[in-house]
Short mmCIF file of C-alpha atoms in Angstrom, two decimals:
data_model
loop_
_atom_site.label_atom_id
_atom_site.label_comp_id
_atom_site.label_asym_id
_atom_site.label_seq_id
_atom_site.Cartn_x
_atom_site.Cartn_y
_atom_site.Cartn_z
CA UNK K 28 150.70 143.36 205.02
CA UNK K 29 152.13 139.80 204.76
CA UNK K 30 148.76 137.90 205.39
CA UNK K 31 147.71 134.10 205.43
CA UNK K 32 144.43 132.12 206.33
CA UNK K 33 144.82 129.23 209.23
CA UNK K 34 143.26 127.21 211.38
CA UNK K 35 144.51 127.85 214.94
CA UNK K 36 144.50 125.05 217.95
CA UNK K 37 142.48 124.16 220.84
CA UNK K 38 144.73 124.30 223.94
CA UNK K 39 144.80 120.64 224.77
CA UNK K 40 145.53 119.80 221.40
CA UNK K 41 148.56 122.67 221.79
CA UNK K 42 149.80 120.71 224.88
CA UNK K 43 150.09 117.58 222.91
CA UNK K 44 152.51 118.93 220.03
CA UNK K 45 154.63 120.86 223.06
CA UNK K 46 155.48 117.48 224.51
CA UNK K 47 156.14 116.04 221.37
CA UNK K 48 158.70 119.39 220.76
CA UNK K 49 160.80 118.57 223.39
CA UNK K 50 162.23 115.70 221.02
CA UNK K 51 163.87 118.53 218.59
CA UNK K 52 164.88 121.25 222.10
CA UNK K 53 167.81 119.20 223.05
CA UNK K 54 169.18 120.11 219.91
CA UNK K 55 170.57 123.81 219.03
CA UNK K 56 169.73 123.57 214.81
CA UNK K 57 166.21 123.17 215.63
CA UNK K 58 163.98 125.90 216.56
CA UNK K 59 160.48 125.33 218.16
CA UNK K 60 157.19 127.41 217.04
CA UNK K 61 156.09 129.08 220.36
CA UNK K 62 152.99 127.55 221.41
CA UNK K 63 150.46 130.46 220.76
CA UNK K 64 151.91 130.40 216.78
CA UNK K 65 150.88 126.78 216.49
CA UNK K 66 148.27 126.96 213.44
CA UNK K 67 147.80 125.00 210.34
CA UNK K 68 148.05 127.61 207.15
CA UNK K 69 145.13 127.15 204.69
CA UNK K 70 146.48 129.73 202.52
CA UNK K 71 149.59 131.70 202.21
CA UNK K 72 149.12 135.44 200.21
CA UNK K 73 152.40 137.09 200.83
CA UNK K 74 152.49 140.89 201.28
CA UNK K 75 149.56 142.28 199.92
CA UNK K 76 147.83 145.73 200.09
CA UNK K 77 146.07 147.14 202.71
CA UNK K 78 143.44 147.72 200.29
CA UNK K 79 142.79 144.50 199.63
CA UNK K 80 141.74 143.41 203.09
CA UNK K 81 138.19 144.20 203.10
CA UNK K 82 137.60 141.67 199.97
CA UNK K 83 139.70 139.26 201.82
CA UNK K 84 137.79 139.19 204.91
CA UNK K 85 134.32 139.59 203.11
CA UNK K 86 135.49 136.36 200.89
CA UNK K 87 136.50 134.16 204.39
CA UNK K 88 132.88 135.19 205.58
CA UNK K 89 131.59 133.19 203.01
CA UNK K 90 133.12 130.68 202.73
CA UNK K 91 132.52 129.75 206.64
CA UNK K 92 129.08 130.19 205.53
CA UNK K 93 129.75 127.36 202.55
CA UNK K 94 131.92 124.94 204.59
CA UNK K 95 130.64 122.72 207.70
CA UNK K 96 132.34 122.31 211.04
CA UNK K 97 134.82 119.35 210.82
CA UNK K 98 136.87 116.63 212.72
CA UNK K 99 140.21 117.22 212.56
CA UNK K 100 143.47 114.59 213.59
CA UNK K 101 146.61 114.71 214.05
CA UNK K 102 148.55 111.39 213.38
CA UNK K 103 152.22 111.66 213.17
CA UNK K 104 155.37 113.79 212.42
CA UNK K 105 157.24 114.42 208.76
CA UNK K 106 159.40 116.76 207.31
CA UNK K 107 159.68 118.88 204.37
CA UNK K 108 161.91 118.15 202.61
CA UNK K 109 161.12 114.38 202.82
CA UNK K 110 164.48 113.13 201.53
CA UNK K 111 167.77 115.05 202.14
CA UNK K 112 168.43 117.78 204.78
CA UNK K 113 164.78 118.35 206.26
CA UNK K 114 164.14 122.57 206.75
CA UNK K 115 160.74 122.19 208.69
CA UNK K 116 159.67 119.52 210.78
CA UNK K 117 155.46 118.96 211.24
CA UNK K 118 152.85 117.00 212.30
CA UNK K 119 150.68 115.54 209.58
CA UNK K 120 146.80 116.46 209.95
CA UNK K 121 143.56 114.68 208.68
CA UNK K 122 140.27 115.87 207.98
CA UNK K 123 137.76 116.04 205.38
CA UNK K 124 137.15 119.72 205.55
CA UNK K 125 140.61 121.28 205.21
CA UNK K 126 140.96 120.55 200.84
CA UNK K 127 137.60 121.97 200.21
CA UNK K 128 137.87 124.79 202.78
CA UNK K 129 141.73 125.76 201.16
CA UNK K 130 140.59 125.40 197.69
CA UNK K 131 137.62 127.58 197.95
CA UNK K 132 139.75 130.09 199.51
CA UNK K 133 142.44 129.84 196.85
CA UNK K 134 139.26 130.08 194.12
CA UNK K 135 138.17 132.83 196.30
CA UNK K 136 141.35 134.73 195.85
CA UNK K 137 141.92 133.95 192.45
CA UNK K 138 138.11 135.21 191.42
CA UNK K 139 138.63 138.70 193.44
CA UNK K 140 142.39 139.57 193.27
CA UNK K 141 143.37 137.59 190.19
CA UNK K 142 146.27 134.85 189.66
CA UNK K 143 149.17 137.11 190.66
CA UNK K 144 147.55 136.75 194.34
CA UNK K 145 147.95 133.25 194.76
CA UNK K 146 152.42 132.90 193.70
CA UNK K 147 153.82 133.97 197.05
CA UNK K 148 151.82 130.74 198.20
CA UNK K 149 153.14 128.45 194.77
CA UNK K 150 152.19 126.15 193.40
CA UNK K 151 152.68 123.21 195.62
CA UNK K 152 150.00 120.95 196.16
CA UNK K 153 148.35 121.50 199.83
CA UNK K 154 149.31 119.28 202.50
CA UNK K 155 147.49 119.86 205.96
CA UNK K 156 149.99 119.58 208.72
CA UNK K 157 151.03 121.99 211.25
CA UNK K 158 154.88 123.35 211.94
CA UNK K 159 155.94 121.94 214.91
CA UNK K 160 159.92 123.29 214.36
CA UNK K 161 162.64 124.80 211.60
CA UNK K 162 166.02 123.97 210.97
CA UNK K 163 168.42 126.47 211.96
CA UNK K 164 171.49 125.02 211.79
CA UNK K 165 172.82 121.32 211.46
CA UNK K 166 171.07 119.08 213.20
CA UNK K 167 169.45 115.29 213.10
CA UNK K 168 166.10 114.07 212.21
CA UNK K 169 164.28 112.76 215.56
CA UNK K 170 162.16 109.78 215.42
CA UNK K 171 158.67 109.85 214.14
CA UNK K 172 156.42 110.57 216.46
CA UNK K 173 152.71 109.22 216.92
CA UNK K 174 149.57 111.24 217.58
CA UNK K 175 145.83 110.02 218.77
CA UNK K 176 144.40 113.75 218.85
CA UNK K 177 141.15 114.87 217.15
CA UNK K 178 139.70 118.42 218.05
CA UNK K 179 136.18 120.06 216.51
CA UNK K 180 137.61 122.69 213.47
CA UNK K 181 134.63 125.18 214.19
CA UNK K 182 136.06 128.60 212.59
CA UNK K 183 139.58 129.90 210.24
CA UNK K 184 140.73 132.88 210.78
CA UNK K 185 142.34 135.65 208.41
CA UNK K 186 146.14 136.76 210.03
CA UNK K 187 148.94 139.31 209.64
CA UNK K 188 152.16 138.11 210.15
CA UNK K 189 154.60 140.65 211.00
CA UNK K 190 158.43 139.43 210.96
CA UNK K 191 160.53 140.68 214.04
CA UNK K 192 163.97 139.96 215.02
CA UNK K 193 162.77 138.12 217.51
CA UNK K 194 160.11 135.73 215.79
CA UNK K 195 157.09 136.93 213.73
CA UNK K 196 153.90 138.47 215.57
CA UNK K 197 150.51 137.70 214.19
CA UNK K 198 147.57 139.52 214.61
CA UNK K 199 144.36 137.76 213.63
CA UNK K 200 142.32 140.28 211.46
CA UNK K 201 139.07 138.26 211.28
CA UNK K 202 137.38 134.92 212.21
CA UNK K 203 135.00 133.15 210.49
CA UNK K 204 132.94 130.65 211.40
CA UNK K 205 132.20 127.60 210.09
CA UNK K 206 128.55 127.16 209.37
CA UNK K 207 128.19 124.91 206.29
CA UNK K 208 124.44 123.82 205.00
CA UNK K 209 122.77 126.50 207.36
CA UNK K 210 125.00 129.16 205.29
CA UNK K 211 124.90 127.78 202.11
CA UNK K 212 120.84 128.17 202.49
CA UNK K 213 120.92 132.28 203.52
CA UNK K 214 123.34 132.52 200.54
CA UNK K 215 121.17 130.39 198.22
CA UNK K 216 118.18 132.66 199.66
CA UNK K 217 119.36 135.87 199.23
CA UNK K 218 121.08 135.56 195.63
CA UNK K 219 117.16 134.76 194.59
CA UNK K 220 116.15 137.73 196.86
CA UNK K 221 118.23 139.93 194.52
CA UNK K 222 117.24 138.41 191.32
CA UNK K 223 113.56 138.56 191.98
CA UNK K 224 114.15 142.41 192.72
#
């Protein structure tokens, strides 16, 4: 199963980054994400076995129990790569929960699966932004474009992607909400449960 954690998108928020993707649809070497695939990718695994799904959806419980609900903001466009002939083109995203909410998950993974888990993902530091459209064929950089969105981040979710000729098809296996302090006491709570027992 080739599996990854994201954040997916309130629908007015969606609208927003469709408008802004009719800059790149005039042009046949760029290729759109659909709407419904918009997401911002917390953590890419790769293909990984089925038996390793229940750890991986146990681990995003708790960390929505660890991490609080969040702002989020979406401020402009870049591309990747910055200099040269740009392969993805995305709109850069702010908020003060997405490093500690990807780095617990990548300490997650690392604790329960081991290093091997985290390479398909690399070792590139993690930028939040959100794939607006990929490079196909030639085709020219657009302007940047400028956002004023913010939207609540309440939950992540846990997703297969399965690739198709057609596009890829995700499924989301598991959402987790994002409960922060109020977690982060039950957990507290019942480790000294345990170890009074």
């Amino acid at each position: 199963m080739r599996l990854f954690y994201a954040i997916f998108l309130p629908e007015e928020v969606k609208r927003v980054l469709v408008e802004a993707q009719e800059r790149v649809a005039r042009y046949k070497g760029w290729k759109e994400v659909v709407p419904h695939h918009l997401h911002l990718t917390l953590l890419f695994l790769g293909e990984r076995p089925e038996e390793d799904l229940e750890d991986l959806l146990a681990l995003g419980h708790r960390m929505g129990r660890l991490h609080p609900p969040f702002t989020a903001r979406i401020r402009g466009t870049g591309y990747f790569p910055n200099e040269g002939t740009p392969r993805v083109w995305f709109a850069k995203a702010e908020g003060e929960g997405f490093l500690p909410l990807a780095e617990g998950l990548r300490e997650g993974v690392r604790e329960i699966l081991g290093e091997e888990a985290l390479l398909a993902g690399g070792n590139k530091p993690f930028k939040p932004h959100i794939t607006l459209a990929r490079r196909k064929a030639p085709a020219p950089r657009v302007p940047p474009v400028v956002f004023g969105v913010e939207w609540p981040v309440k939950e992540f979710a846990l997703v297969r992607s399965e690739l198709k000729p057609k596009g890829p098809v995700y499924t989301i296996l598991g959402k987790f909400p994002l409960r922060g302090d109020h977690g982060r006491e039950q957990e507290e709570s019942a480790r000294k449960r345990s170890q009074d027992h």
